N, CA, C and O atoms as a MOPAC input file, in Angstrom:
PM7 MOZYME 1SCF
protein

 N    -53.72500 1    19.97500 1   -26.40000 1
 C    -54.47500 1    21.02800 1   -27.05700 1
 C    -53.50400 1    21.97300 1   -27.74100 1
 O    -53.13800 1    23.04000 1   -27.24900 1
 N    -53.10600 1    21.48100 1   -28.94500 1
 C    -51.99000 1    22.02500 1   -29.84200 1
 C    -52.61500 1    23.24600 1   -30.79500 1
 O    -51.85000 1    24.10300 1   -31.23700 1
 N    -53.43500 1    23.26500 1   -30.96200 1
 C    -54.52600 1    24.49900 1   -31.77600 1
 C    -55.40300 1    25.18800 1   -31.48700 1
 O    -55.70000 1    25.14200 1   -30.29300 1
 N    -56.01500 1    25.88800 1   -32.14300 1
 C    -57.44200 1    26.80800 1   -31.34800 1
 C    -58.47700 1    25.74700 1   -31.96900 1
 O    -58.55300 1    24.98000 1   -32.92900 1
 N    -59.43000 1    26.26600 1   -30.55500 1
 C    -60.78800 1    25.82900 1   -31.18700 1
 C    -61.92600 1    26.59900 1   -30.93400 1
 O    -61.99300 1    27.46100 1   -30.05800 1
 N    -62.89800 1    26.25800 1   -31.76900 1
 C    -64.32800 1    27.55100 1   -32.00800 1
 C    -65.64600 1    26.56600 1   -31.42800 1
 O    -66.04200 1    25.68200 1   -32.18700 1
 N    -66.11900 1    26.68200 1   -30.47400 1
 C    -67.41100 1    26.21100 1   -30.93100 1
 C    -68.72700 1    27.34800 1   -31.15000 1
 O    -68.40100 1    28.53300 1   -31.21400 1
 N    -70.19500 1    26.99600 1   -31.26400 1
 C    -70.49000 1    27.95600 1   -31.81200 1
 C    -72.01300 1    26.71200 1   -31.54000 1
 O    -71.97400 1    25.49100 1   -31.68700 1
 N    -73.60800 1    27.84000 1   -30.98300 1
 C    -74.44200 1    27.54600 1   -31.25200 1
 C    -75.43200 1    28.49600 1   -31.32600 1
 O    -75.58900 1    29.33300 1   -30.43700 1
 N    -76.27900 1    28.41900 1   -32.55700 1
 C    -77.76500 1    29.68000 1   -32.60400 1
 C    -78.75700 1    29.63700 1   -31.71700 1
 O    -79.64100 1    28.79700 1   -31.88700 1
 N    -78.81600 1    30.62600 1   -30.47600 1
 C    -79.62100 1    30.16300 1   -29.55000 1
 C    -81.37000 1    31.59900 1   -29.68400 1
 O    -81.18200 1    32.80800 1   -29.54800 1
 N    -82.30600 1    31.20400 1   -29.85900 1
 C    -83.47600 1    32.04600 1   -29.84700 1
 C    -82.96500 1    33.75000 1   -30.80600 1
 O    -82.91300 1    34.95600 1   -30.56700 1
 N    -82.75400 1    33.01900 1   -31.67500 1
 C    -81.99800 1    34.11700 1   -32.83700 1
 C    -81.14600 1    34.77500 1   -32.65800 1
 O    -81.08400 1    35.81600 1   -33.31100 1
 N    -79.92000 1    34.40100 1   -31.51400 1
 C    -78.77000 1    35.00300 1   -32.14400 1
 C    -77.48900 1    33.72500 1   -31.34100 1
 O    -77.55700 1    32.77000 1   -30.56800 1
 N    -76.40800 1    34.46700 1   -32.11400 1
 C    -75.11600 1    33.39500 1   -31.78100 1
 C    -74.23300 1    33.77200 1   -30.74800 1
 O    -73.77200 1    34.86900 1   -30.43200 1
 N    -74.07600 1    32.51600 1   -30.23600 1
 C    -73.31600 1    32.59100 1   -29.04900 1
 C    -71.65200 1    31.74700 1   -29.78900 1
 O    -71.83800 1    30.56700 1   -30.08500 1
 N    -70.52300 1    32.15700 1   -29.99900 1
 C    -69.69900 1    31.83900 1   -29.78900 1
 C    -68.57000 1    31.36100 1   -28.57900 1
 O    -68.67900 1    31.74800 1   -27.41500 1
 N    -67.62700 1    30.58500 1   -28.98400 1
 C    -66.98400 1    30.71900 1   -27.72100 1
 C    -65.45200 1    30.25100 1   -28.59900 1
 O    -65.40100 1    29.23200 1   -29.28800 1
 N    -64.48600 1    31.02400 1   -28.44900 1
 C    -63.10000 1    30.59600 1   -29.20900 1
 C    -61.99700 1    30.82400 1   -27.71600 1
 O    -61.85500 1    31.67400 1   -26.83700 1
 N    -61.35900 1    29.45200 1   -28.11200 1
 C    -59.90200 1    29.10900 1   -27.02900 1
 C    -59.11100 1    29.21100 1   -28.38100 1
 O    -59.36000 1    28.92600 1   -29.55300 1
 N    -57.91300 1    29.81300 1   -27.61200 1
 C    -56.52100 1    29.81900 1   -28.42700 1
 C    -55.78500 1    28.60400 1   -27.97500 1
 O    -56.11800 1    27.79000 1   -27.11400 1
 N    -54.66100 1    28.64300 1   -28.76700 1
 C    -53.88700 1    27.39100 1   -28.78600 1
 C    -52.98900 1    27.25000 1   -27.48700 1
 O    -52.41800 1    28.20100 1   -26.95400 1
 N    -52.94300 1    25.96500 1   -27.06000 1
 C    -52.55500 1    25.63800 1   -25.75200 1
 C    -52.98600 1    25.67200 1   -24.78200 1
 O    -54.13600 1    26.11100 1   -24.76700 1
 N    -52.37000 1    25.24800 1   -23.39800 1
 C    -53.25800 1    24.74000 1   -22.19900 1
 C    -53.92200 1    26.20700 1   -21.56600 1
 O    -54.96500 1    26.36900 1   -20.93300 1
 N    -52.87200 1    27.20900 1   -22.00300 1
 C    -52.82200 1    28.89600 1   -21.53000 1
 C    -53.77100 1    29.62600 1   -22.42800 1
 O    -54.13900 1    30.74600 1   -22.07400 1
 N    -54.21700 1    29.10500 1   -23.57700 1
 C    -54.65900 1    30.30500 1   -24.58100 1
 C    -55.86900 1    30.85500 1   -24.08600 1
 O    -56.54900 1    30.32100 1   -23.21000 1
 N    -56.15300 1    32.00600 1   -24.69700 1
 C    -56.87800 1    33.21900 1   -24.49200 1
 C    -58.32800 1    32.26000 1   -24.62300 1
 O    -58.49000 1    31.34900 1   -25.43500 1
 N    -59.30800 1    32.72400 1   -23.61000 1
 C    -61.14700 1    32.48100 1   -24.51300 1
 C    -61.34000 1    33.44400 1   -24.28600 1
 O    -60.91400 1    34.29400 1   -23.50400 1
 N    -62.54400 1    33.30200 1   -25.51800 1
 C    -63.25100 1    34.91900 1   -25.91500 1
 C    -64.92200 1    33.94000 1   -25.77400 1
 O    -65.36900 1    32.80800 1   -25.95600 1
 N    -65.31700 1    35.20900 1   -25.36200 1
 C    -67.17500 1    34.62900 1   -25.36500 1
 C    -67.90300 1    35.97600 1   -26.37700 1
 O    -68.16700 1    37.08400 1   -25.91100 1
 N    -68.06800 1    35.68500 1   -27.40900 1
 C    -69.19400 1    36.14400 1   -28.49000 1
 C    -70.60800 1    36.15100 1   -28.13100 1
 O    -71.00000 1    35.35600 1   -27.27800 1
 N    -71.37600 1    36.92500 1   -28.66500 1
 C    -72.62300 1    37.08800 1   -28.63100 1
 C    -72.84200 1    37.68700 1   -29.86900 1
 O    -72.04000 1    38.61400 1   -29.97800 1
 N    -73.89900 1    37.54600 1   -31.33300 1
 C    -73.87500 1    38.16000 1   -31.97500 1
 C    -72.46900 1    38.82200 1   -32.62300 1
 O    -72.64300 1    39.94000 1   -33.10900 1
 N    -71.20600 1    38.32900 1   -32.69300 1
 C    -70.27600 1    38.23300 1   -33.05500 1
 C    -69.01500 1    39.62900 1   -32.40900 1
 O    -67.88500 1    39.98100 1   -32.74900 1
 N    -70.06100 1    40.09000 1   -31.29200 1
 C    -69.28500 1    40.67000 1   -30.37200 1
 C    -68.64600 1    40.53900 1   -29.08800 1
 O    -69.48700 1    40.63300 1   -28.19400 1
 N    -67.66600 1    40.38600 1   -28.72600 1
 C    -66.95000 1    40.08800 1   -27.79900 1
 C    -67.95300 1    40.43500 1   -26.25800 1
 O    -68.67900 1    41.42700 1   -26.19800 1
 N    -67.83700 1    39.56200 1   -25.25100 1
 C    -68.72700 1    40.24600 1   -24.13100 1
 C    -68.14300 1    39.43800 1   -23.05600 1
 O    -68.62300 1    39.57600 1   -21.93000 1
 N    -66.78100 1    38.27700 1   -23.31300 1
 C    -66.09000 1    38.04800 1   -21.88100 1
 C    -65.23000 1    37.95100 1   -22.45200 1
 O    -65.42200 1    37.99400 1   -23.66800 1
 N    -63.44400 1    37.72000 1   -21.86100 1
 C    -62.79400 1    37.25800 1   -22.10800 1
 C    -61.95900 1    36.90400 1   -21.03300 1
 O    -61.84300 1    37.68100 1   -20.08500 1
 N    -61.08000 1    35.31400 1   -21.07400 1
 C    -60.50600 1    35.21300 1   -19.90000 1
 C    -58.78800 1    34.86200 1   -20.69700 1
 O    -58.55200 1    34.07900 1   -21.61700 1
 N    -57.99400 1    35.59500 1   -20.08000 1
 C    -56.64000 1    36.06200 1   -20.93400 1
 C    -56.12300 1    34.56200 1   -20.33800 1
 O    -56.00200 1    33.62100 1   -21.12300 1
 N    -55.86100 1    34.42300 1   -19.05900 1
 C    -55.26300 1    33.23600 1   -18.88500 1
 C    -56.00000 1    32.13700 1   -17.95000 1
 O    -56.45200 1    32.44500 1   -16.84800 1
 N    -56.07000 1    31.00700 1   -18.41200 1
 C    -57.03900 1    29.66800 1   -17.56900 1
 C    -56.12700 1    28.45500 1   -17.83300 1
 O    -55.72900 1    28.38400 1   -18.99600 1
 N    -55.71300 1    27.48200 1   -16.99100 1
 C    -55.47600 1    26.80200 1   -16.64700 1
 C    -55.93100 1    25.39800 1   -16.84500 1
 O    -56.70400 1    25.51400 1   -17.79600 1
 N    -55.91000 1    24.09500 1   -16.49800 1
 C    -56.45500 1    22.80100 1   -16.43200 1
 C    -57.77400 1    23.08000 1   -15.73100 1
 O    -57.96200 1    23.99000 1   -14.92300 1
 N    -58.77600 1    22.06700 1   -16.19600 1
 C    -59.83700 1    21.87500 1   -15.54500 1
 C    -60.86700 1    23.19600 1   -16.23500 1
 O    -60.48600 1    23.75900 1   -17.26100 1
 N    -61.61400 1    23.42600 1   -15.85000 1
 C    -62.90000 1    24.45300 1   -16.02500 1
 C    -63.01800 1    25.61300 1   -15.84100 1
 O    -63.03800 1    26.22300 1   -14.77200 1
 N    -63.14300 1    26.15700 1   -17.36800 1
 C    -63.09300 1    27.84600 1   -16.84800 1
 C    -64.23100 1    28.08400 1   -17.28500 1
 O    -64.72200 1    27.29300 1   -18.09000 1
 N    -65.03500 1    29.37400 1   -16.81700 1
 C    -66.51600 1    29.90200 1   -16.40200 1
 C    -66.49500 1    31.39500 1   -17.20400 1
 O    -65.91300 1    32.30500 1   -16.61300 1
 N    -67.03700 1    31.65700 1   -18.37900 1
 C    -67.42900 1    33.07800 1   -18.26900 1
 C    -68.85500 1    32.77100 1   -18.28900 1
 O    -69.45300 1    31.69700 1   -18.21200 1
 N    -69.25100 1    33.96900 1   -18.41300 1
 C    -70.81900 1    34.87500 1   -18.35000 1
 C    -71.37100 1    35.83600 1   -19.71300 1
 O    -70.67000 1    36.41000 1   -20.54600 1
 N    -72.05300 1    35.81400 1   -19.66900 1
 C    -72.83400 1    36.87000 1   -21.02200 1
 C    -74.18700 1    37.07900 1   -20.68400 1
 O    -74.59300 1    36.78600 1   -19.55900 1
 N    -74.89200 1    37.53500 1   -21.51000 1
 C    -76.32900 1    38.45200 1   -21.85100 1
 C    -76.55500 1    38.08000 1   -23.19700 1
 O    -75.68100 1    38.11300 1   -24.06400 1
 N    -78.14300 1    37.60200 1   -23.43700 1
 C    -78.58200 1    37.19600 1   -24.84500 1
 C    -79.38100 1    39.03100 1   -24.45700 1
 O    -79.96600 1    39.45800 1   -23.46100 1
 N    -79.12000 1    39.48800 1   -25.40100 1
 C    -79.94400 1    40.97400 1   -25.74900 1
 C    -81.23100 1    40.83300 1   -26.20800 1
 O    -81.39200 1    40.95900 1   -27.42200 1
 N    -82.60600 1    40.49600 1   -25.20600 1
 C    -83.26200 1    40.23300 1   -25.34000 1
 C    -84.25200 1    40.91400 1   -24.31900 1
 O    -83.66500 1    41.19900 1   -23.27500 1
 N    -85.17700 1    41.15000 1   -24.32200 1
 C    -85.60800 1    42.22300 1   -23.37500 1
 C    -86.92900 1    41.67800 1   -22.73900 1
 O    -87.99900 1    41.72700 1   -23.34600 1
 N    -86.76900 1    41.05200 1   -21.22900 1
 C    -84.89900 1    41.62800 1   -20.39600 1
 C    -83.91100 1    40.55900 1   -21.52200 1
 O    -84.21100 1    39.70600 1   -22.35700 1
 N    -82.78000 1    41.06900 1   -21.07900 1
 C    -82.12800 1    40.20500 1   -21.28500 1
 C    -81.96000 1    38.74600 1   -20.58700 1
 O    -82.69200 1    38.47200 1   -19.63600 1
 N    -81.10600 1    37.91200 1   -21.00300 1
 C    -81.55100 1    36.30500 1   -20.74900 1
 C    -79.73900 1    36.39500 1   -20.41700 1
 O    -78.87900 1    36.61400 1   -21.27000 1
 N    -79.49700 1    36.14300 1   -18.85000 1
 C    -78.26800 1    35.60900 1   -18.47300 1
 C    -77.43600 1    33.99200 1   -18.72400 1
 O    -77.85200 1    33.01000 1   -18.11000 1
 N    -76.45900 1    33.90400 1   -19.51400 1
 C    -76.18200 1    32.70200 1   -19.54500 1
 C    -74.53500 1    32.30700 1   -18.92700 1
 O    -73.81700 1    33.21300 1   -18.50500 1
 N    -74.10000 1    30.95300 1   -18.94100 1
 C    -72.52100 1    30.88700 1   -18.34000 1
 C    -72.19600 1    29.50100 1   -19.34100 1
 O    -72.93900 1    28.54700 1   -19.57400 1
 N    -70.83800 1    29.76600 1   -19.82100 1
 C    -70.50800 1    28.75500 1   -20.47600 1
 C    -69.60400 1    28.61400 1   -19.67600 1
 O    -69.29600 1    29.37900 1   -18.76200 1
 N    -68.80400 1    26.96300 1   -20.17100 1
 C    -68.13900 1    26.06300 1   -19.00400 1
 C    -67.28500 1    26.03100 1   -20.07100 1
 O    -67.85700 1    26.26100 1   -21.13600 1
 N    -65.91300 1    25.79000 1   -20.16200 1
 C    -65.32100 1    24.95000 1   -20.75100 1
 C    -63.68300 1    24.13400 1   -20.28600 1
 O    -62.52100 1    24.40400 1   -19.98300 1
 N    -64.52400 1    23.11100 1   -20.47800 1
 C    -63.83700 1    22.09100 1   -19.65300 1
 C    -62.23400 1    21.66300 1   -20.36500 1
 O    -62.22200 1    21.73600 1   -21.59400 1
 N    -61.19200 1    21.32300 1   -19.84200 1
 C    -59.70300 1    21.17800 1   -20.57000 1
 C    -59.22400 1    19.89400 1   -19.42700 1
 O    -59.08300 1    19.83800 1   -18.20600 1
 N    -59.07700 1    18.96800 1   -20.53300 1
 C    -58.95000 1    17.80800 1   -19.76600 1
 C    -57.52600 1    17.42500 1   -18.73800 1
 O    -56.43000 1    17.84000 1   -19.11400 1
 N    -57.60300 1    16.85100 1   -17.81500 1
 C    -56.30400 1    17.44400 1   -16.74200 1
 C    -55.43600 1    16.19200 1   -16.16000 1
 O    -54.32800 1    16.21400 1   -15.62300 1
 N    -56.36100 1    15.01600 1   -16.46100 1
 C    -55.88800 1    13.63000 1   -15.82100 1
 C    -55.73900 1    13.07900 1   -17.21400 1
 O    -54.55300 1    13.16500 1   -17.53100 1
 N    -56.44200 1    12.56700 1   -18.13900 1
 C    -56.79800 1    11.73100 1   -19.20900 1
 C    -56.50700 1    12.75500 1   -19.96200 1
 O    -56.62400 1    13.90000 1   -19.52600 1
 N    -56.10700 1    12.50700 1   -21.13800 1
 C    -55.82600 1    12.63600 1   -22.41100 1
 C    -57.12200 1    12.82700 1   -23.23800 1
 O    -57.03600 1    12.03700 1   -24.17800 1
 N    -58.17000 1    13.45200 1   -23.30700 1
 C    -59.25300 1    14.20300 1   -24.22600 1
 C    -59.67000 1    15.32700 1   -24.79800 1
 O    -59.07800 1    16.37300 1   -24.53100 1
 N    -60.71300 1    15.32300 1   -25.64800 1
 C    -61.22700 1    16.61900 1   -26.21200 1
 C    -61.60400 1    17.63700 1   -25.37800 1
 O    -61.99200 1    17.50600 1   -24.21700 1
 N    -61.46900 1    18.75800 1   -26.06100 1
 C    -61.87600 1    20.24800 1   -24.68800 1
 C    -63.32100 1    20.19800 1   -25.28700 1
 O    -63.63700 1    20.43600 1   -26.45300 1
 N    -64.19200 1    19.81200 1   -24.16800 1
 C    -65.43800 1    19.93000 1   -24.25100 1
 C    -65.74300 1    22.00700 1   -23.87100 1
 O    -64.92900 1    22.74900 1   -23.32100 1
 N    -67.06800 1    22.37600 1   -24.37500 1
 C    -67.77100 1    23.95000 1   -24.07800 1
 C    -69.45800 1    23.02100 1   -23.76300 1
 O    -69.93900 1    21.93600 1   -24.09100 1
 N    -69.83300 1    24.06000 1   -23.06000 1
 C    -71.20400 1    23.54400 1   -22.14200 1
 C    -71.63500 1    25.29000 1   -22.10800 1
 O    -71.03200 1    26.26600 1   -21.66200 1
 N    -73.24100 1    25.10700 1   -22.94900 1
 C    -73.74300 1    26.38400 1   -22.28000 1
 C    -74.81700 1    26.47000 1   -21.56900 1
 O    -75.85200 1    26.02600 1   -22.06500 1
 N    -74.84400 1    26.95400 1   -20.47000 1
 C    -76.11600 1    27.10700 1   -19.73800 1
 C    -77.00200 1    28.26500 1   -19.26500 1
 O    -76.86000 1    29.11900 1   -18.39000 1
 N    -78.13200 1    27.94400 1   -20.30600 1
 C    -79.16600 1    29.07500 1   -20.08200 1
 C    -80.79800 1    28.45400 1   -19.54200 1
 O    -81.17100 1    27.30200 1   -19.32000 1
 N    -81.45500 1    29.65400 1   -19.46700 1
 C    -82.66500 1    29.23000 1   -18.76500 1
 C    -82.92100 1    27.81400 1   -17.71700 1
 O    -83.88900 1    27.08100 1   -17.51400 1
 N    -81.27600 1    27.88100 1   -17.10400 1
 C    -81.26800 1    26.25300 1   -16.21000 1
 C    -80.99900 1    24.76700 1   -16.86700 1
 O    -80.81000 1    23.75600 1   -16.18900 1
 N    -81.01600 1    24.82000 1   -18.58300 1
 C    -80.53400 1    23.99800 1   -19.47800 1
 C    -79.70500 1    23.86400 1   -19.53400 1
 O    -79.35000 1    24.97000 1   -19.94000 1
 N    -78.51100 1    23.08800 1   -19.42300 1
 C    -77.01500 1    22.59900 1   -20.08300 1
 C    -77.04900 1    22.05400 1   -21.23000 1
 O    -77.64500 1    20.99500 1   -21.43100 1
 N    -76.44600 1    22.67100 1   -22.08400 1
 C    -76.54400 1    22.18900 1   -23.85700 1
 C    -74.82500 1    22.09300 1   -24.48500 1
 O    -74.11500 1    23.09000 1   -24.61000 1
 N    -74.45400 1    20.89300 1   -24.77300 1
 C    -73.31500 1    21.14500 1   -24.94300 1
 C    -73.37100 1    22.17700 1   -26.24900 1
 O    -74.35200 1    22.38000 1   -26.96400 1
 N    -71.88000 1    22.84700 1   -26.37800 1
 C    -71.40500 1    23.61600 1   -27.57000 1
 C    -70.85600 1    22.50100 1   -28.73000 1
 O    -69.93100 1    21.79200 1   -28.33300 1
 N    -71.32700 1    22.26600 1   -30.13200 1
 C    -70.78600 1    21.66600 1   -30.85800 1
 C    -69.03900 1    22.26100 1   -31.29000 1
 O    -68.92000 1    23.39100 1   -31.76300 1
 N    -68.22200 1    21.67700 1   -31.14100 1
 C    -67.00300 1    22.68600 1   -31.57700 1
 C    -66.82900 1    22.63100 1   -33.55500 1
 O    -66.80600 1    21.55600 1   -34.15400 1
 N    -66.74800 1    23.69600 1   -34.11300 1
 C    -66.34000 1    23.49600 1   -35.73200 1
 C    -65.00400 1    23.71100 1   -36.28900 1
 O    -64.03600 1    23.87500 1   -35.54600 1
 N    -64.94000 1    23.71700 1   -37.14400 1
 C    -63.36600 1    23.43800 1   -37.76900 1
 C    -63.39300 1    25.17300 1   -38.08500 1
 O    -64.41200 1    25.74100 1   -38.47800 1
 N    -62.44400 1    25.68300 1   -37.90500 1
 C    -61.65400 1    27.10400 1   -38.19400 1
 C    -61.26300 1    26.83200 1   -39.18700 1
 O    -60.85700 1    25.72700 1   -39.54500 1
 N    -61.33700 1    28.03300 1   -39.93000 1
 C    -61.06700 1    28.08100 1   -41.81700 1
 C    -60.09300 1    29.34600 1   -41.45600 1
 O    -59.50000 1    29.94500 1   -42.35400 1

């Protein structure tokens, strides 16, 4: 995992982001509506967990996963889960 990556999905009208920085160490940020609302400075191999709020009244609690592969050689999968659904995160290309 030599670069950053973004994924990004529109959930009940608004966006949930999620951006990893480059390398096994880099920073994630969790977006909502294009404001910051977790961030985990340093994570490791395997699965890191934040949390957020869709601003919705009440609000709607969700947790994204994102997985960094630790045995095998693969893509960093993002997983978000709300209302008890797991939906993966599509990841997009950074401009």
């Amino acid at each position: 995992m030599g670069h950053s990556h973004h994924f990004h999905l529109d959930q009940g009208g608004h966006s949930i982001t999620v951006n990893v920085g480059p390398g096994k160490d880099g920073e994630i940020e969790l977006l909502v509506n294009g404001k910051v609302v977790a961030c985990l400075k340093e994570h490791g191999r395997g699965t890191s967990l934040l949390t957020g709020e869709l601003p919705d009244d009440p609000t709607r609690p969700f947790r994204v996963r994102v997985r960094q592969p630790h045995l095998v050689p693969s893509r960093l999968r993002c997983t978000l889960e709300l209302d008890g659904v797991e939906q993966p995160m599509p990841e997009r290309p950074m401009v």
